[in-house]
CSV table of C-alpha atoms in Angstrom, one decimal:
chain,number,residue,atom,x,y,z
A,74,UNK,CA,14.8,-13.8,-29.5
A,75,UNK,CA,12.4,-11.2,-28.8
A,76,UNK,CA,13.3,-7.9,-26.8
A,77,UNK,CA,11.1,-8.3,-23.2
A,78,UNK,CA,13.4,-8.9,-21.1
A,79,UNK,CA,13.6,-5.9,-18.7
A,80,UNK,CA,16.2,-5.0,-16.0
A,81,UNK,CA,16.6,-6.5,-12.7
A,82,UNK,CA,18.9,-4.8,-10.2
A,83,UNK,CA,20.3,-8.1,-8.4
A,84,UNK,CA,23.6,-6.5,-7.8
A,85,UNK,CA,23.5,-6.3,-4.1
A,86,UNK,CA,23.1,-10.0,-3.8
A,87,UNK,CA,20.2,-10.5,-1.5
A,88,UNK,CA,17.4,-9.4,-4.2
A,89,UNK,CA,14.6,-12.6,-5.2
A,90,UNK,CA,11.8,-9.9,-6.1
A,91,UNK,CA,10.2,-9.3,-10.1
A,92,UNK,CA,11.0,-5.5,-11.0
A,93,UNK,CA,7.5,-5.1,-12.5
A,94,UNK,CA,5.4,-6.9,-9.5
A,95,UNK,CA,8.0,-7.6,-6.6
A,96,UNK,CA,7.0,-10.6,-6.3
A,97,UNK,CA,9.5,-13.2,-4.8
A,98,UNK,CA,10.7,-15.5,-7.7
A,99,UNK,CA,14.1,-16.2,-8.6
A,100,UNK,CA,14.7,-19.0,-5.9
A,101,UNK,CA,18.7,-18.9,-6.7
A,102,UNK,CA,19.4,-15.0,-8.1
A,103,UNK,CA,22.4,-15.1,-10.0
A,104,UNK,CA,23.6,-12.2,-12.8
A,105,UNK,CA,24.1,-14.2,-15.0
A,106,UNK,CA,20.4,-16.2,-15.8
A,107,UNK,CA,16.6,-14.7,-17.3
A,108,UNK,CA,14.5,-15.1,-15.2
A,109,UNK,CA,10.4,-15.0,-15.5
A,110,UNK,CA,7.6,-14.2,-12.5
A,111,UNK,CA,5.7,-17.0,-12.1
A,112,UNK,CA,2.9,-14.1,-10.8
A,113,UNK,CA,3.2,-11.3,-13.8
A,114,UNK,CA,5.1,-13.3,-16.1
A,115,UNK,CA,7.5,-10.7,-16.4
A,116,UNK,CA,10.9,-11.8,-18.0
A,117,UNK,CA,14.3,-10.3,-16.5
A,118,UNK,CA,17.9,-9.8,-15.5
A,119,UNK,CA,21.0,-7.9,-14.5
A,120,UNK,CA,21.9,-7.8,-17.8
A,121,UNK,CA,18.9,-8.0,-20.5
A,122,UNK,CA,20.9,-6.4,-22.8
A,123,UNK,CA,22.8,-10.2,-23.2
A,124,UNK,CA,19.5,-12.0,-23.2
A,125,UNK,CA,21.3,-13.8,-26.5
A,126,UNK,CA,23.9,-15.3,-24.5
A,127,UNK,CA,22.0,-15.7,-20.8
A,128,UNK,CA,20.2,-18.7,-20.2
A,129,UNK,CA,17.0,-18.5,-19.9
A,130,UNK,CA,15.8,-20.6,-16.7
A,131,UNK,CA,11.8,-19.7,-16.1
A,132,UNK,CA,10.1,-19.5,-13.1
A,133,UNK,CA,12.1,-20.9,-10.4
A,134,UNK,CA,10.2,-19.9,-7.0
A,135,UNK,CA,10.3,-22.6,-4.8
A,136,UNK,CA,6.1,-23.7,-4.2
A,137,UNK,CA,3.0,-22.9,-5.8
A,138,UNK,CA,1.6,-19.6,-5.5
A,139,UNK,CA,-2.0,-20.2,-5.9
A,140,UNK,CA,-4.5,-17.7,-4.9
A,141,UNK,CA,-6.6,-18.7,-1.6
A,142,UNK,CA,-9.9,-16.2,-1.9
A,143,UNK,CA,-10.7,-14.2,1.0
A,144,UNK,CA,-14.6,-13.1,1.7
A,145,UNK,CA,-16.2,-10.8,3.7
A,146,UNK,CA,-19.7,-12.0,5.3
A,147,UNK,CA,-19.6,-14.3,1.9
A,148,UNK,CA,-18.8,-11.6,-0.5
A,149,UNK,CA,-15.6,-12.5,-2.4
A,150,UNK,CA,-13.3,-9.4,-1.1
A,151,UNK,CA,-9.6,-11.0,-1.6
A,152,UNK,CA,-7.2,-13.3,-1.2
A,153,UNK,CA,-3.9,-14.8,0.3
A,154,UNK,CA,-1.2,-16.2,-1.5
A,155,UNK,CA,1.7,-18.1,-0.1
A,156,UNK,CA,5.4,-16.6,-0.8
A,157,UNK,CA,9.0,-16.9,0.5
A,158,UNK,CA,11.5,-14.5,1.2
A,159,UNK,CA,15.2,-15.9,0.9
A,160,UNK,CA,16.3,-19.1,0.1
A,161,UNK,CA,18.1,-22.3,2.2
A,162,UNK,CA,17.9,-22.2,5.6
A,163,UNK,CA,17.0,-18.5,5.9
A,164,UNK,CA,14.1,-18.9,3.9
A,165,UNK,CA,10.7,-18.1,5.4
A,166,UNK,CA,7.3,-18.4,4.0
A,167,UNK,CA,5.1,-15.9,4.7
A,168,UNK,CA,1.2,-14.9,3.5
A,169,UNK,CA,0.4,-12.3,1.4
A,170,UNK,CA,-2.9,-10.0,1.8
A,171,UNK,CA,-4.7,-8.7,-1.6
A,172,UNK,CA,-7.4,-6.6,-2.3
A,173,UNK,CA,-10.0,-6.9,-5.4
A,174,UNK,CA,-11.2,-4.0,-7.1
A,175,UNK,CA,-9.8,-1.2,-5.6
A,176,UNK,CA,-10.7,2.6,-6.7
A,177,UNK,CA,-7.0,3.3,-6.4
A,178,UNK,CA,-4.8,2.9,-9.4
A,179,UNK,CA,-4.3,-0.9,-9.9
A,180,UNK,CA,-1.1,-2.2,-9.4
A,181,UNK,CA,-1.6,-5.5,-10.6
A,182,UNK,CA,-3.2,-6.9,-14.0
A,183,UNK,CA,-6.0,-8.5,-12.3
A,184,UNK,CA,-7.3,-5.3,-10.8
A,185,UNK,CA,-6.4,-6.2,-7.3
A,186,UNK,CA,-4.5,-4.5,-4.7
A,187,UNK,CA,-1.0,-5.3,-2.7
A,188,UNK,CA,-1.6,-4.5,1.2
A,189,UNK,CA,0.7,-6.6,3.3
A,190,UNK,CA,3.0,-9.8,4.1
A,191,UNK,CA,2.5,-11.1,7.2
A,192,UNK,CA,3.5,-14.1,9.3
A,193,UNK,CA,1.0,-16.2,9.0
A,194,UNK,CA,-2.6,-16.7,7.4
A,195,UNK,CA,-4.9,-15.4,10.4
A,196,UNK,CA,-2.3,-12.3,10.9
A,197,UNK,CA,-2.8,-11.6,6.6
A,198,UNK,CA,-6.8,-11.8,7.7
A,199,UNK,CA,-6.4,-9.3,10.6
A,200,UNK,CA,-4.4,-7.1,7.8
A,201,UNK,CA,-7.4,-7.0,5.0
A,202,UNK,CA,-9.9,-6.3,8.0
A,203,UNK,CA,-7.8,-3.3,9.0
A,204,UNK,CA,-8.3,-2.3,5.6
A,205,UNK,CA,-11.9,-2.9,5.1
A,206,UNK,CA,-12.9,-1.1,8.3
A,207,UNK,CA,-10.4,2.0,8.0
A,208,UNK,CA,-10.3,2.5,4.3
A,209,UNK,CA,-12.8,0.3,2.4
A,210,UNK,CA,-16.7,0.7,2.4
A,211,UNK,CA,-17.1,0.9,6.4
A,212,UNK,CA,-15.0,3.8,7.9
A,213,UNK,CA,-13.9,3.7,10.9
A,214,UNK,CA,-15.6,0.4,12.0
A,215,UNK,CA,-13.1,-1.3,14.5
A,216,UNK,CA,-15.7,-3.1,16.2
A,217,UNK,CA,-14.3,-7.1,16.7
A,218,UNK,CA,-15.0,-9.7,13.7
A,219,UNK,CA,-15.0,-13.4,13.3
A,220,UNK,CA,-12.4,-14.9,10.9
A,221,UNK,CA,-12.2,-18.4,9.5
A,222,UNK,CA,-9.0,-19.2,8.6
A,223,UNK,CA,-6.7,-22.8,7.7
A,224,UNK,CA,-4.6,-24.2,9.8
A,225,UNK,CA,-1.2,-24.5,7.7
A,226,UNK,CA,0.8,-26.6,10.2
A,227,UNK,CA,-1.6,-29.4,11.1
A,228,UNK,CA,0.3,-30.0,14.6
A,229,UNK,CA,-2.8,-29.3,16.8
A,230,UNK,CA,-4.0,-32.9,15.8
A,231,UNK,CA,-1.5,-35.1,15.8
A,232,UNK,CA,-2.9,-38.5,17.9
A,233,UNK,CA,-6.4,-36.8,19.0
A,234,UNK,CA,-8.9,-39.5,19.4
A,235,UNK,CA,-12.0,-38.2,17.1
A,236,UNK,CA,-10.2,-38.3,13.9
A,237,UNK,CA,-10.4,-41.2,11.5
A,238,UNK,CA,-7.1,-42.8,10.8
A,239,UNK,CA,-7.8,-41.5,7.6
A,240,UNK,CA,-8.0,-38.5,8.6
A,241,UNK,CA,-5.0,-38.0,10.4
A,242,UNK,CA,-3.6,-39.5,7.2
A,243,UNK,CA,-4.7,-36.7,5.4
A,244,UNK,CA,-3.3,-34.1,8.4
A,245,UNK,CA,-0.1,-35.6,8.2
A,246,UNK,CA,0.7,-36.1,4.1
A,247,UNK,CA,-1.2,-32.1,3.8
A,248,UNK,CA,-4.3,-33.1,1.9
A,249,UNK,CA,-6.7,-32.6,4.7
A,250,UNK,CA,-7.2,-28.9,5.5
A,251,UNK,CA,-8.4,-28.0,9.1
A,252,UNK,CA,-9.8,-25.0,9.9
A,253,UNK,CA,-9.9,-22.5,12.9
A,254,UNK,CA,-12.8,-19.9,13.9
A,255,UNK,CA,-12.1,-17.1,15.9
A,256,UNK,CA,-12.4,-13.4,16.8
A,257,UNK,CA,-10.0,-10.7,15.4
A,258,UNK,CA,-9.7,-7.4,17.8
A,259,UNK,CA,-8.2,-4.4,17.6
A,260,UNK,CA,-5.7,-2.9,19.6
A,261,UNK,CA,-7.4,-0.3,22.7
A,262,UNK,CA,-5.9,3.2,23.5
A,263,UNK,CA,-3.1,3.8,24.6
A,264,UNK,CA,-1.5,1.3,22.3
A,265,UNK,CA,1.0,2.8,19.5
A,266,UNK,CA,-1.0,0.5,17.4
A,267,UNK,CA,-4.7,1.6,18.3
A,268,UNK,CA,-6.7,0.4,14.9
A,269,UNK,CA,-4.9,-2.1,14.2
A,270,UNK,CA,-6.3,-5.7,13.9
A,271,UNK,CA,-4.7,-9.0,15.2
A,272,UNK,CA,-6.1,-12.7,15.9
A,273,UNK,CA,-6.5,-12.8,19.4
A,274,UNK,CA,-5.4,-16.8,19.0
A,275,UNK,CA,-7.1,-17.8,22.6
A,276,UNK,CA,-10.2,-17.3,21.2
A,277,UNK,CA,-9.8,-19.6,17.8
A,278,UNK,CA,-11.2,-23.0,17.9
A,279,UNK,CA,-9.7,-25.5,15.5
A,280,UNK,CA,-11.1,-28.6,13.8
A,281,UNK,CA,-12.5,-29.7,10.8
A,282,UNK,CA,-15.3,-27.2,10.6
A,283,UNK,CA,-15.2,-25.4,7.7
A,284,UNK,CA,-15.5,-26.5,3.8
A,285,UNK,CA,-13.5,-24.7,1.6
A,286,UNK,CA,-14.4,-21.3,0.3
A,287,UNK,CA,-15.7,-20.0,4.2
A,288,UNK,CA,-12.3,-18.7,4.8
A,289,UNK,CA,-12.3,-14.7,5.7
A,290,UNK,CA,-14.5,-12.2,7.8
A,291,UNK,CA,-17.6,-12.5,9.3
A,292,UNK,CA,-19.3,-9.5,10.4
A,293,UNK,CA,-23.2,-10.0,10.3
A,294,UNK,CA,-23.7,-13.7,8.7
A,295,UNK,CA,-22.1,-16.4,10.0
A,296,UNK,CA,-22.3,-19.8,7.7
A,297,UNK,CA,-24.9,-22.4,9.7
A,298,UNK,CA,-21.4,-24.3,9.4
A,299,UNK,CA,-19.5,-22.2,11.9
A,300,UNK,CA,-21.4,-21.2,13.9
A,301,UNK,CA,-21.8,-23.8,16.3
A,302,UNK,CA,-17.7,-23.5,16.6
A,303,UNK,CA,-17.5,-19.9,17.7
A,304,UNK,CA,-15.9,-18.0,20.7
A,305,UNK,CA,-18.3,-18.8,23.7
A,306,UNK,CA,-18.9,-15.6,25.8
């Protein structure tokens, strides 16, 4: 047995996160188990010094945690990944917001960079264009953008008469992704939160618009795809 496991401070009770990455994974923490990130692949636990005697259980987060890329005006810029925070019936699945190649000192073996969690997908979009316009390559830019983002719930469809049966199939067993386009704004003086971005959701129009990879920020070019879909002045 090798000696990789690292230390993992569980002891208050409530703790899912990987020491090395905090990323959630330990779906059921318990002292007395190894545990390994299914993001890092970091190995840990309360006690590595009894790694001989633990068992070793592997990843054990509770879905997938593939990487959704994020682009601005088609450049790849990011990307959202599902997580959860808790577990039972106090769990909640929330959206993660990276950065690639930051000038900052990585924080993550891919060269990418952490900014936020957030609610839902569109909310994690308004979070990496508060980013790009305050502290990327245009300063200060707060003027609106359009976003493109999935639809995770699928509800907005449910008996609507220009669907195929198959696809409402697809909406309803997950395999059909719907899409929505829409502006994110920022928040206007005297707000506490002036510069901050948010999806102003009466704007978004949702359908099956969009192929994959068009999810992000539009600033200047807008795909031929969507833009017969956006906000209407």
């Amino acid at each position: 047995m090798t000696n990789n496991v690292i230390n993992w401070n569980s002891a208050n009770g409530d703790t899912y996160a990987c020491p090395r990455c905090n990323h959630d994974t330990a779906a059921d923490p318990t002292s007395w188990k190894v545990f390994t990130c299914c993001n890092c692949g970091t190995r840990f636990a309360r006690f590595p010094r009894l790694q001989r005697f633990l068992r070793h259980v592997g990843i054990t987060c509770e879905f997938c945690t593939k990487r959704h890329p994020v682009v601005v005006d088609g450049t790849p810029y990011g990307f959202l990944r599902k997580r959860h925070n808790g577990v039972g019936t106090s769990a909640r699945h929330q959206v993660e917001a990276w950065q690639y190649d930051t000038d900052e000192i990585p924080d993550h073996k891919d060269r990418v960079h952490y900014r936020d969690t957030c609610a839902t997908r569109a909310d994690a979009l308004a979070s990496l264009a508060r980013y790009r316009s305050f502290l990327g390559r245009v300063e200060d830019d707060f003027s609106p953008v359009l976003a493109a983002v999935v639809d995770e719930k699928f509800d907005k469809y449910y008996g609507v008469d220009h669907l195929t049966q198959e696809q409402q199939d697809g909406l309803q067993d997950g395999t059909l992704e719907a899409y929505g386009v829409g502006v994110i704004r920022t928040h206007d003086a005297p707000s506490r939160q002036r510069g901050w971005f948010f999806p102003d959701t009466d704007t978004f129009t949702w359908g099956l618009i969009a192929p994959s990879g068009l999810e992000g920020l539009y600033t200047k070019r807008l795909p031929g795809t969507l833009a017969a879909h956006t906000p209407k002045a």
